[in-house]
Amino acid sequence: MRGAFIVVEGLDRSGKTTQVANLQAKLESSGTPVKLFKFPDRTTAIGQMIDSYLRSQSELDDQAIHLLFSANRWELATSIESLLEQGTTVVCDRYAFSGVAFSAAKGLPLEWCRAPDSGLPAPDLTIFFDISPEAARARGGYGEERYEKEQLQRRVRELFDVLASEFDDERWVTVDAGRSKEEVAGEVWKYAAALVGKVSPQVDKLWVP
Ligand code: TMP
């Protein structure tokens, strides 16, 4: 049985990273082999260019940074697919949906943004962490990186809604991330536990008709 591919998406400050670590620990203790990915992966050569851009240490055209974010996923796509085929569950902190939502929020056409990620391994489930931009700001931390601005995050949230509307309830679920860590963790676990061991043998391709 192949591993499940679970993506966690959401706005900045929605608590994704904490919950992804928690999910990894729970999967491990339930005996499910699991590997965590995080995009952008800032450790690769491409990831270092992205990191420098996000920390405003370099400037790039919107199109160029968009393609680097996508290339950063493609450079790990084969590893993700092999792990899934070997039976390892892959949990991913952000994926192509962030890629499209953030770049389209800056004004690039949505379909242009989607094209470079078309054909990547498709998640079996995307868990979207929904939090109002006001609540995210109240958690502290906005303003440290380039995209952490309330108006942009508002537009990103609308674009995530557009992307979500293309998936059925089996493939995309929204979790209210404004609640306590424990409540959110409980709901995430409910979705993950229902999926692991029940995925179809084939890994689908994202955004391929
Ligand atoms: P992080 O805080 O999760 O490391 O993400 C860094 C920022 O990069 C965050 O504001 C979302 C943004 N982003 C994109 O613009 N495009 C992408 O493809 C990804 C994965 C993230």
XYZ file of C-alpha atoms and ligand atoms in Angstrom:
230
model
C 0.000 0.000 0.000
C 1.436 3.366 -0.969
C 1.755 6.242 1.476
C -0.779 9.066 1.710
C 0.136 12.521 0.468
C -1.183 15.185 2.847
C -0.647 18.902 2.238
C -1.245 21.522 4.901
C -1.937 25.011 3.561
C -2.956 28.300 5.088
C -2.173 31.907 5.689
C 0.971 33.046 7.455
C 0.642 32.743 11.274
C -2.133 30.135 11.026
C -0.183 27.620 13.139
C 0.541 25.235 10.251
C 4.114 24.466 11.147
C 3.304 23.486 14.752
C 0.424 21.302 13.608
C 2.461 19.623 10.887
C 5.106 18.633 13.474
C 2.354 17.356 15.751
C 0.803 15.328 12.934
C 4.182 13.826 12.076
C 4.685 12.738 15.704
C 1.218 11.189 15.886
C 1.634 9.302 12.610
C 5.010 7.978 13.769
C 3.651 6.801 17.082
C 0.777 5.042 15.308
C 3.372 3.078 13.290
C 2.959 4.953 9.976
C 6.253 5.735 8.225
C 6.198 9.460 7.521
C 8.399 12.109 5.961
C 7.909 15.836 6.299
C 8.528 18.364 3.527
C 8.274 22.125 3.782
C 7.989 24.527 0.870
C 9.832 26.657 0.218
C 12.659 24.237 1.050
C 15.276 26.886 1.818
C 18.170 24.389 1.961
C 18.628 23.852 -1.796
C 20.406 26.286 -4.136
C 17.031 27.456 -5.483
C 15.677 27.609 -1.921
C 18.499 29.925 -0.895
C 17.530 32.377 -3.653
C 13.924 32.237 -2.420
C 15.023 32.783 1.181
C 17.063 35.823 0.244
C 14.074 37.266 -1.671
C 11.635 36.622 1.195
C 13.949 38.350 3.650
C 14.182 41.325 1.226
C 17.903 40.794 0.725
C 17.420 40.510 -3.032
C 14.913 41.725 -5.612
C 13.347 39.589 -8.340
C 10.509 40.144 -10.796
C 7.225 38.583 -9.655
C 7.399 36.108 -12.541
C 10.960 35.050 -11.730
C 10.288 34.362 -8.033
C 7.099 32.508 -8.950
C 9.049 30.157 -11.227
C 11.719 29.627 -8.554
C 9.035 28.570 -6.011
C 7.709 26.112 -8.586
C 11.192 24.821 -9.481
C 11.788 24.273 -5.758
C 8.829 21.855 -5.747
C 9.897 20.143 -8.961
C 13.387 19.483 -7.602
C 11.757 17.397 -4.836
C 8.865 15.898 -6.820
C 10.669 12.652 -7.666
C 11.627 12.094 -4.007
C 8.022 12.679 -2.929
C 6.695 10.249 -5.513
C 9.234 7.531 -4.638
C 8.514 7.839 -0.914
C 4.774 7.508 -1.562
C 5.335 4.450 -3.745
C 7.527 2.868 -1.052
C 4.694 3.229 1.458
C 5.855 6.354 3.296
C 3.211 8.953 4.077
C 4.321 12.436 3.036
C 3.167 15.506 4.939
C 3.910 18.787 3.260
C 3.864 22.225 4.892
C 2.662 24.395 1.945
C 2.637 23.323 -1.707
C 1.524 24.575 -5.118
C -1.638 26.187 -3.696
C 0.510 28.695 -1.794
C 2.478 29.143 -4.994
C -0.604 30.186 -6.957
C -2.399 32.096 -4.179
C 0.549 34.315 -3.194
C 1.685 35.147 -6.739
C -1.869 35.756 -7.985
C -2.450 37.998 -4.935
C 0.391 40.165 -6.224
C -1.481 40.530 -9.525
C -0.167 37.773 -11.806
C -2.911 35.957 -13.782
C -4.143 32.859 -11.946
C -3.842 30.536 -14.936
C -0.315 31.743 -15.664
C 0.557 30.997 -12.025
C -0.893 27.512 -12.139
C 0.871 26.337 -15.321
C 4.387 25.606 -13.985
C 3.023 23.386 -11.177
C 0.777 21.379 -13.482
C 1.825 17.707 -13.363
C 3.334 17.685 -9.844
C 2.248 14.774 -7.599
C -1.295 15.639 -6.457
C -2.068 15.513 -2.730
C -4.653 12.956 -1.604
C -5.825 15.541 0.902
C -5.218 19.246 1.450
C -5.990 20.562 4.923
C -6.496 24.315 4.764
C -5.891 26.263 7.971
C -8.316 29.127 7.922
C -7.700 32.137 10.125
C -8.859 35.721 9.701
C -6.008 38.126 8.901
C -6.914 40.045 12.115
C -6.558 36.913 14.280
C -3.287 36.025 12.535
C -1.933 39.502 13.242
C -2.973 39.237 16.888
C -0.771 36.125 17.199
C 2.238 38.308 16.496
C 4.937 37.974 13.924
C 3.436 39.716 10.896
C 5.848 42.039 9.205
C 9.043 40.040 9.445
C 8.937 38.740 5.882
C 7.924 40.190 2.560
C 4.354 38.788 2.323
C 3.335 39.303 5.946
C 1.016 42.233 5.301
C -2.651 42.194 6.166
C -4.034 43.381 2.827
C -2.023 40.841 0.845
C -3.034 38.048 3.238
C -6.689 39.002 2.711
C -6.316 38.612 -1.054
C -4.396 35.341 -0.575
C -7.288 34.007 1.514
C -9.764 34.816 -1.296
C -7.551 33.070 -3.829
C -7.251 29.957 -1.654
C -11.075 29.887 -1.718
C -11.034 29.917 -5.513
C -8.551 27.015 -5.594
C -10.482 25.073 -2.932
C -13.720 25.325 -4.924
C -12.207 23.072 -7.600
C -11.843 20.122 -5.196
C -14.471 17.939 -3.558
C -14.776 17.454 0.235
C -12.670 14.299 0.075
C -9.648 16.165 -1.300
C -9.820 19.550 0.442
C -10.956 20.273 3.976
C -10.928 23.570 5.854
C -10.032 23.678 9.521
C -10.809 26.676 11.726
C -7.282 27.487 12.903
C -8.446 30.254 15.243
C -9.206 27.662 17.962
C -6.893 26.128 20.566
C -3.913 24.040 19.453
C -5.517 20.924 20.946
C -8.813 21.385 19.114
C -7.062 21.982 15.804
C -4.754 18.980 16.361
C -7.763 16.761 17.097
C -9.469 17.712 13.863
C -6.304 17.330 11.773
C -5.756 13.887 13.244
C -9.341 12.878 12.479
C -8.806 13.681 8.779
C -5.338 12.110 8.575
C -6.323 8.899 10.358
C -9.294 8.469 8.015
C -7.026 8.709 4.978
C -3.889 6.719 5.806
C -4.100 3.191 4.408
C -7.066 4.046 2.211
C -5.520 5.873 -0.740
C -5.837 4.649 -4.322
C -2.697 2.883 -5.669
C -1.936 5.579 -8.252
C -0.516 8.998 -7.311
C -2.523 11.516 -9.371
C -1.034 14.495 -11.145
C -1.983 17.990 -10.030
C -3.931 20.247 -12.403
C -3.714 17.872 -15.353
C -7.056 17.543 -17.148
P 6.902 29.983 5.050
O 6.709 31.129 5.999
O 5.908 28.899 5.196
O 8.334 29.506 4.997
O 6.593 30.561 3.588
C 7.288 31.669 3.123
C 6.430 32.588 2.312
O 6.452 32.219 0.941
C 4.968 32.664 2.720
O 4.602 34.037 2.830
C 4.233 32.031 1.566
C 5.144 32.265 0.392
N 5.083 31.259 -0.673
C 4.910 31.700 -1.996
O 4.737 32.886 -2.256
N 4.927 30.775 -2.987
C 5.114 29.436 -2.752
O 5.133 28.628 -3.703
C 5.293 29.011 -1.382
C 5.521 27.556 -1.091
C 5.274 29.955 -0.387
